Coordinates of C-alpha atoms in Angstrom, one line a residue:
X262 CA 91.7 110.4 80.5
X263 CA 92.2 112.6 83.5
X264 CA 89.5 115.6 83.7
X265 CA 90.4 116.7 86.6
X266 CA 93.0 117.0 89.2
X267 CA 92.9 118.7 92.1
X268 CA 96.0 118.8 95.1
X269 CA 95.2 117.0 98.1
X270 CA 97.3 118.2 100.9
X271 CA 99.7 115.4 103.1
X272 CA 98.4 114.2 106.5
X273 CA 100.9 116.0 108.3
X274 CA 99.7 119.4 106.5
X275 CA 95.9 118.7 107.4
X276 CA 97.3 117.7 110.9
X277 CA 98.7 120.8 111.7
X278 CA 96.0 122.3 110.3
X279 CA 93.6 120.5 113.1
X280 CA 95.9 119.3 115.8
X281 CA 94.1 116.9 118.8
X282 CA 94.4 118.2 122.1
X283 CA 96.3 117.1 124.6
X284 CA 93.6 116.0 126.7
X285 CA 92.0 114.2 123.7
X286 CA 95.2 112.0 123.3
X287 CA 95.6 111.3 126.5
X288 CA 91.9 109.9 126.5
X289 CA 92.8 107.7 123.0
X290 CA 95.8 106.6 124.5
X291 CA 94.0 105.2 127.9
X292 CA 91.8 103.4 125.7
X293 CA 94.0 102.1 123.0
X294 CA 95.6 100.4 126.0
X295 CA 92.1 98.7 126.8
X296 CA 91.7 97.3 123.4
X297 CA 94.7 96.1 123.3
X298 CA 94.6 94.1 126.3
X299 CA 90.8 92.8 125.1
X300 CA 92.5 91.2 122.3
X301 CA 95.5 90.0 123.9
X302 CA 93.2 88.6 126.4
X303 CA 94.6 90.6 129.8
X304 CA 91.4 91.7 129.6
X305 CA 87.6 89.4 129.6
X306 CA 85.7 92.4 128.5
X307 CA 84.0 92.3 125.0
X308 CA 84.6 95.2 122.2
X309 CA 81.3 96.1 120.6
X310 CA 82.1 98.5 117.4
X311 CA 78.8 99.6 116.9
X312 CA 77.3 102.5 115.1
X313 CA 75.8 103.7 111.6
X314 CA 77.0 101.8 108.5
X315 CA 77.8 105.3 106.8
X316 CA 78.4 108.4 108.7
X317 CA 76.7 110.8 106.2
X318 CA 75.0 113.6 108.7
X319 CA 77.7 115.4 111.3
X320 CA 74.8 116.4 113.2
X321 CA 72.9 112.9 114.0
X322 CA 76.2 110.9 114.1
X323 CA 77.2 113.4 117.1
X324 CA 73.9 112.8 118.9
X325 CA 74.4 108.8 118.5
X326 CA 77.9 108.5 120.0
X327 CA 77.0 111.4 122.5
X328 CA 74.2 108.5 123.9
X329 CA 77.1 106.2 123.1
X330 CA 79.3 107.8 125.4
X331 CA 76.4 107.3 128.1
X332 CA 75.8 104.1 127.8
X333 CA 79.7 103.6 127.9
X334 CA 80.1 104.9 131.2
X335 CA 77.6 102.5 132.5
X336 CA 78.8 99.5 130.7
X337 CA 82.3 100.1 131.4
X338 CA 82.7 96.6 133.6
X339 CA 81.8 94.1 130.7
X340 CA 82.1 96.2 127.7
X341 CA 84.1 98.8 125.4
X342 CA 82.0 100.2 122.9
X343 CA 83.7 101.7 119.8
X344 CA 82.0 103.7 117.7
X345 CA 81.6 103.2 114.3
X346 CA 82.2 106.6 112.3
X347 CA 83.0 104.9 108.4
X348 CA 83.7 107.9 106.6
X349 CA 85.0 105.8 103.1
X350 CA 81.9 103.2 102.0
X351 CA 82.8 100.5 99.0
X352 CA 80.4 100.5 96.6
X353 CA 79.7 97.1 94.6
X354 CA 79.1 98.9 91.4
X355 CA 82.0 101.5 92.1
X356 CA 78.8 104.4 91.9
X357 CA 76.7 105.5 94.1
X358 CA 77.4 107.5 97.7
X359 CA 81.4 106.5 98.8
X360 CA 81.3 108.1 101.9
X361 CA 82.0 111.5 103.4
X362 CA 85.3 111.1 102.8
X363 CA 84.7 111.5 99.3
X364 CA 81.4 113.7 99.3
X365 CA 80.9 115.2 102.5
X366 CA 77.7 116.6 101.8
X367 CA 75.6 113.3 100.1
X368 CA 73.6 116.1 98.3
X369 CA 76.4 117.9 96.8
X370 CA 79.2 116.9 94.0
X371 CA 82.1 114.9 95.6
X372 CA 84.7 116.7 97.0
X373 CA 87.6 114.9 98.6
X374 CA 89.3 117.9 99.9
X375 CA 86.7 119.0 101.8
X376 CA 85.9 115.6 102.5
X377 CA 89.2 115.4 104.7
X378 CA 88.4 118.1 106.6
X379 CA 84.9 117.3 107.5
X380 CA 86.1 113.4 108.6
X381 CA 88.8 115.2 110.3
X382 CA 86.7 117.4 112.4
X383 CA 83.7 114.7 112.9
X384 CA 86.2 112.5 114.9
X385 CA 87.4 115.3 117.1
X386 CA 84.0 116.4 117.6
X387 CA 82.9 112.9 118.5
X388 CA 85.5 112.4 121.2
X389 CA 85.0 115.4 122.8
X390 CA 81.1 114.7 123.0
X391 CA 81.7 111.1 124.1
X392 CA 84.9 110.4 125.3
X393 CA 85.3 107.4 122.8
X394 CA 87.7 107.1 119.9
X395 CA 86.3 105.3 116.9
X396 CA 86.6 102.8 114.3
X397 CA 86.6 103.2 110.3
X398 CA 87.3 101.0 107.3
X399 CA 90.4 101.4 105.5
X400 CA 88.6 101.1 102.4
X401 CA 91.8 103.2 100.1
X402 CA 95.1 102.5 102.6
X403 CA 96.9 105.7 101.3
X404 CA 94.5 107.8 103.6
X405 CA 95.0 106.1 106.5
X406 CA 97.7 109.0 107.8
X407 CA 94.5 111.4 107.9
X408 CA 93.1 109.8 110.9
X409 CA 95.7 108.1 112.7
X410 CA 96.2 110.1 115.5
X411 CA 92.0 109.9 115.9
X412 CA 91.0 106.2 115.2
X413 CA 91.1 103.4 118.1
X414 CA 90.0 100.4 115.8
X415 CA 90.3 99.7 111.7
X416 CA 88.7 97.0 109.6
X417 CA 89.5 95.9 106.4
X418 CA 86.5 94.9 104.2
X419 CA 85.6 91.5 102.7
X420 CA 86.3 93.0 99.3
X421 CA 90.1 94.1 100.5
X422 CA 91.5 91.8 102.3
X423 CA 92.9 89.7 100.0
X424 CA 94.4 93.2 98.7
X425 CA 98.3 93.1 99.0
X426 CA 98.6 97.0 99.9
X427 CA 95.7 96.7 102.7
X428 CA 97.7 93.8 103.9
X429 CA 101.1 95.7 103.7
X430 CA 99.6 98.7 105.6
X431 CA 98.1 96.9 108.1
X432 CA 101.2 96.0 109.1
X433 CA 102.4 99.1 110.3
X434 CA 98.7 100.6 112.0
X435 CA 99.8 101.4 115.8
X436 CA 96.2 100.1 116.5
X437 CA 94.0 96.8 116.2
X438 CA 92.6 95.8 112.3
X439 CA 90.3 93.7 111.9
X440 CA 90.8 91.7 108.8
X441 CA 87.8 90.7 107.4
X442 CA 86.7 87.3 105.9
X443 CA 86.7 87.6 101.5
X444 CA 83.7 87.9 100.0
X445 CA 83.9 84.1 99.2
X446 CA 84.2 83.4 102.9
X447 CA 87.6 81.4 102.8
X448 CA 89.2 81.5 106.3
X449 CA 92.8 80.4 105.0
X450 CA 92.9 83.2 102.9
X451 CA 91.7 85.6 105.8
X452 CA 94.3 84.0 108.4
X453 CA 96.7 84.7 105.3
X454 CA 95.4 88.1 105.3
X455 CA 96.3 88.2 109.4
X456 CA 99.6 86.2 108.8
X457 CA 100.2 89.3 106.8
X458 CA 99.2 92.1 108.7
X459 CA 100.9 90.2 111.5
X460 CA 104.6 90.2 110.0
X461 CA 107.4 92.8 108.8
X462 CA 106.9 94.3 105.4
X463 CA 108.8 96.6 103.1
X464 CA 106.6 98.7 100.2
X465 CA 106.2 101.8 99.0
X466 CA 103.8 104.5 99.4
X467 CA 104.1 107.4 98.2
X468 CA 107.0 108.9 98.2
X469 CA 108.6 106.6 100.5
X470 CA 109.8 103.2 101.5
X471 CA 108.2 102.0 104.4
X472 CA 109.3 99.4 106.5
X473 CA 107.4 98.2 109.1
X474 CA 107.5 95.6 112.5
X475 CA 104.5 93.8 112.3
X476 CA 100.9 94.4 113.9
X477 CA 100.3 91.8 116.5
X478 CA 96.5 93.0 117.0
X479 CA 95.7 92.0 113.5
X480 CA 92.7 89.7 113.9
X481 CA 89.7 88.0 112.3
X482 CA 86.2 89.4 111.5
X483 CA 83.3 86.8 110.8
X484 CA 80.9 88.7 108.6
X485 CA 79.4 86.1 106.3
X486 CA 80.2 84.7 103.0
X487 CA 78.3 85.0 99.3
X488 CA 77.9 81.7 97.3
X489 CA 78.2 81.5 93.2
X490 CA 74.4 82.5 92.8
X491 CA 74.7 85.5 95.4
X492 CA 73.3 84.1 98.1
X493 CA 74.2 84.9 101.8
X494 CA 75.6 82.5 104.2
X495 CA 76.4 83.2 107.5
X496 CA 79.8 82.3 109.4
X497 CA 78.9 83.3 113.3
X498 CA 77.9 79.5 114.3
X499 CA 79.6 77.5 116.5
X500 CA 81.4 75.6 113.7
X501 CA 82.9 78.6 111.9
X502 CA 84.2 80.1 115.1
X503 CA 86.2 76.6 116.4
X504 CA 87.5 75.9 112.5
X505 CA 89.2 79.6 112.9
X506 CA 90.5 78.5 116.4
X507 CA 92.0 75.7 114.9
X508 CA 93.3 77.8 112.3
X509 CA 95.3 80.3 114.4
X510 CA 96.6 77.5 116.9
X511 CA 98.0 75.1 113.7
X512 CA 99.4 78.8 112.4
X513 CA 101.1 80.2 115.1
X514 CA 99.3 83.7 114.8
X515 CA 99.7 85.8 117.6
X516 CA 96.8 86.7 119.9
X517 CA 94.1 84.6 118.3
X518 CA 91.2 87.1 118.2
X519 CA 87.6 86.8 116.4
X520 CA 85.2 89.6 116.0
X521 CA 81.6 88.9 114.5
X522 CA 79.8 90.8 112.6
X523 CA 76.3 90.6 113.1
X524 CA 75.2 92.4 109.7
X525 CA 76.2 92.0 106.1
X526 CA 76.0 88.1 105.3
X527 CA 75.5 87.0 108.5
X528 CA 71.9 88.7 108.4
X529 CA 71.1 88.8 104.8
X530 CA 71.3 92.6 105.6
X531 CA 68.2 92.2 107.8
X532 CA 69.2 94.4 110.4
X533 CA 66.8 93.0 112.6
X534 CA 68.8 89.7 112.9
X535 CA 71.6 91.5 114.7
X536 CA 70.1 90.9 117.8
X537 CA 69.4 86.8 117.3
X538 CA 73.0 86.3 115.9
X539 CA 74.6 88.8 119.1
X540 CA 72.3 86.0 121.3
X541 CA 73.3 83.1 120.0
X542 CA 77.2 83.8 120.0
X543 CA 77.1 84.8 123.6
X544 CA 75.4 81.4 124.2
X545 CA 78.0 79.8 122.3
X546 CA 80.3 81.6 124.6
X547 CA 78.9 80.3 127.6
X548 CA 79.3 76.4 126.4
X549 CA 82.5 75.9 125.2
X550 CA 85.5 77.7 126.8
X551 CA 87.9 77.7 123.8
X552 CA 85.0 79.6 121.9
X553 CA 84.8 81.9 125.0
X554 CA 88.6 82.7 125.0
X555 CA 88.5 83.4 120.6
X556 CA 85.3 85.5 120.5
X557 CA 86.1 89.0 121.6
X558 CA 83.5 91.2 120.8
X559 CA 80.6 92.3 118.0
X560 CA 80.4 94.6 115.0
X561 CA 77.0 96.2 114.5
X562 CA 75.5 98.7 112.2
X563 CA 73.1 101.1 114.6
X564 CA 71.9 104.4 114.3
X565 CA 68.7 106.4 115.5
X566 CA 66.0 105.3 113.4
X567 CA 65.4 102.0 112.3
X568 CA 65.9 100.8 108.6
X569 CA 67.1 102.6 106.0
X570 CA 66.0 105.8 103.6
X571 CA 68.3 106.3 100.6
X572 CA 67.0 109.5 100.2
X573 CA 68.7 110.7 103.2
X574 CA 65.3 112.7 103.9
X575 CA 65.2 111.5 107.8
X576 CA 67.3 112.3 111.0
X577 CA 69.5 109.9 112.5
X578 CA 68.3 106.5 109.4
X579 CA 70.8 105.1 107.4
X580 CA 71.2 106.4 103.9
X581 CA 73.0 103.0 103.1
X582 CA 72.5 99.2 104.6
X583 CA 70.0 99.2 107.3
X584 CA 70.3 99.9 110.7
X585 CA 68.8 98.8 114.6
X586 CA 67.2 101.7 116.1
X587 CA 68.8 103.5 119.3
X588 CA 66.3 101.6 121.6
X589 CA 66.9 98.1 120.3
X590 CA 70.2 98.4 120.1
X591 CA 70.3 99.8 123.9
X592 CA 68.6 96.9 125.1
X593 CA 70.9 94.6 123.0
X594 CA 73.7 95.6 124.9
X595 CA 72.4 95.5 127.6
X596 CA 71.7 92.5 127.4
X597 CA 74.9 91.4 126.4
X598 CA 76.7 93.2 129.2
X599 CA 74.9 90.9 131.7
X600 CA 76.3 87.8 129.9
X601 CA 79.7 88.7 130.0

C-alpha cells in the first residue's frame, strides 16, 4: 500500500533548473579524456577514487575535495584522483541512512526531492572548489540522468551487479563503471556483469526504449568476497588479480581494466588496512608486468577524521563504514605516487 506519492521532476527539468557552466564542462570533459586513456592504457598513470564512504555533510565533504584538489595538482604526473561524493548508500537491512540522495539532511525525514537538488548542487560546488569531477554508485539506475553531465567515474556495487537493469544501463554511461565483484566474490559472474555493460542493449526505462552501443570502459573492481558464515575474504592478492587477467584475455573483453578496493571485504572494514593492501598491490605491480598492465588504480574510503561516529555529531568522520584520516591518507598517496 502506497501512503505517499510525491512528483519527482525528470533530469532534464532539474538540469535546466541547475545548468553546469561552461567552464565546468570543459574541465569534465579534459579529464574524462584522462580516464579514459588510464583504462585504455594510453596512459600509465593510476586512478585513485578516494573519499568519504557517504557524503552526508555539504560542508566537510567541500573542505575534503577542496585539499583533494591540492594534492591533485601536485600529484598530477603519477596519479588522477577522483573523488568519491556517494550520494545513494545500500543498506543490508534496507533501513537505516540511504544517502543524501534520499535524505539530505541525515537528521531530518527523507526527502528525495530535495535530495536531488542538494546532490545536484554538492557536485557543482565540488568542481568548482577542486577542479575534479567525481565518482558515485549507481545504487537505483533510473537516477543516473540526474548527474550525468557532473560525474567522471560510476560503480556498481557487489549487491548490483548481477542486477540486469544496472547491467543494461551501464551500457549506455558516456563514462567509465566499475563493475563490482558479487557479494559471493565470483569473477565469471563479474566479467559477465562487464561482458554486459560492454555490449549493445535494448530496454526500457521509463517512458522510453533505449538502445544503446556498448560501454567499452566497463571494468572490474576487486572489493572482497563474504563466505556462507559471513566472513570476509579478501580478493586484492596476486592470485585473484592474474585469474581476472586470464579471464578477460580467454573472453575477449575490451580494455582489460582492474580497480581494487582497499575497504569493504578486502579489510574486514578495518579502515586501517587500506594502507597495507594499497602497499602490497603496488609491490605486486612492481613484480609481474601483466599484473602491472591490469591494475589501474585504488578505491578508498577517506575523510577528515579517522573512524566512524554514527551519530554524525563530528566534523569531517564518517556517519557510515569507517574511514582513514586526511593525514594518513595524504601520506598514502603519496607514497603511492612515488611507486608509479
Amino acid at each position: 500500500m502506497f501512503v505517499k506519492r510525491v512528483k519527482i521532476p525528470e533530469p532534464e527539468e532539474v538540469k535546466e533548473t541547475m545548468p553546469v557552466s561552461a567552464a565546468l564542462s570543459a574541465m569534465k570533459e579534459k579529464r574524462d579524456e584522462k580516464i579514459r586513456d588510464v583504462l585504455t592504457g594510453k596512459d600509465e598513470r593510476l586512478l585513485v577514487i578516494v573519499g568519504p564512504c557517504s557524503a552526508h555533510d555539504t560542508a566537510a565533504v567541500l573542505d575534503y575535495v577542496e585539499r583533494l584538489g591540492k594534492l591533485s595538482l601536485e600529484f598530477s604526473e603519477k596519479l588522477i584522483l577522483i573523488p568519491r561524493i556517494y550520494t545513494n548508500k545500500p543498506r543490508t537491512k534496507g533501513v537505516g541512512y540511504k544517502g543524501m540522495f534520499s535524505q539530505p539532511d541525515p537528521g531530518k525525514a527523507e526527502d528525495i526531492l530535495a535530495g536531488i537538488y542538494a546532490i545536484r548542487s554538492l557536485n557543482i560546488k565540488a568542481m568548482e572548489a577542486s577542479g575534479l569531477s567525481a565518482a558515485d554508485e549507481m545504487l537505483y539506475p533510473e537516477n543516473y540522468p540526474y548527474l550525468d553531465d557532473l560525474l567522471s567515474y560510476h560503480a556498481v556495487g557487489a549487491r548490483s551487479s548481477e542486477n540486469q537493469m544496472h547491467r543494461l544501463v551501464s551500457s549506455g554511461v558516456d563514462a567509465p563503471v566499475g563493475m563490482k565483484n558479487p557479494m559471493g566474490g565470483s569473477i565469471l559472474t563479474m566479467l559477465n556483469s562487464i561482458y554486459a555493460a560492454q555490449s549493445p542493449q535494448t530496454f526500457k526505462m521509463g517512458s522510453w526504449q533505449v538502445d544503446t552501443s556498448g560501454n567499452a570502459l566497463a571494468h572490474a573492481i576487486l572489493r572482497g568476497k563474504v563466505d556462507e558464515y559471513g566472513n570476509d575474504i579478501p580478493n586484492f592478492h596476486y592470485e585473484t588479480v592474474m585469474e581476472v587477467a586470464e579471464g578477460y584475455e580467454k573472453s575477449g573483453l575490451k580494455n582489460p581494466a582492474v580497480i581494487i578496493d582497499c575497504n569493504h571485504s578486502n579489510s574486514g572494514k578495518k579502515h586501517k588496512e587500506q594502507i597495507r593492501i594499497a602497499e602490497e598491490v603496488m609491490q605486486n605491480r612492481l613484480f609481474d608486468k601483466t599484473f602491472r598492465r591490469i591494475v589501474k588504480g585504488f578505491m578508498m574510503e577517506s575523510f577528515i577524521e579517522d573512524g566512524a561516529d554514527s551519530g554524525g555529531l563530528v566534523y569531517g568522520k564518517s556517519i557510515t563504514d569507517p574511514c582513514l584520516c586526511w593525514e594518513d591518507t595524504e601520506k598514502l598517496l603519496r607514497d603511492i605516487a612515488s611507486k608509479v
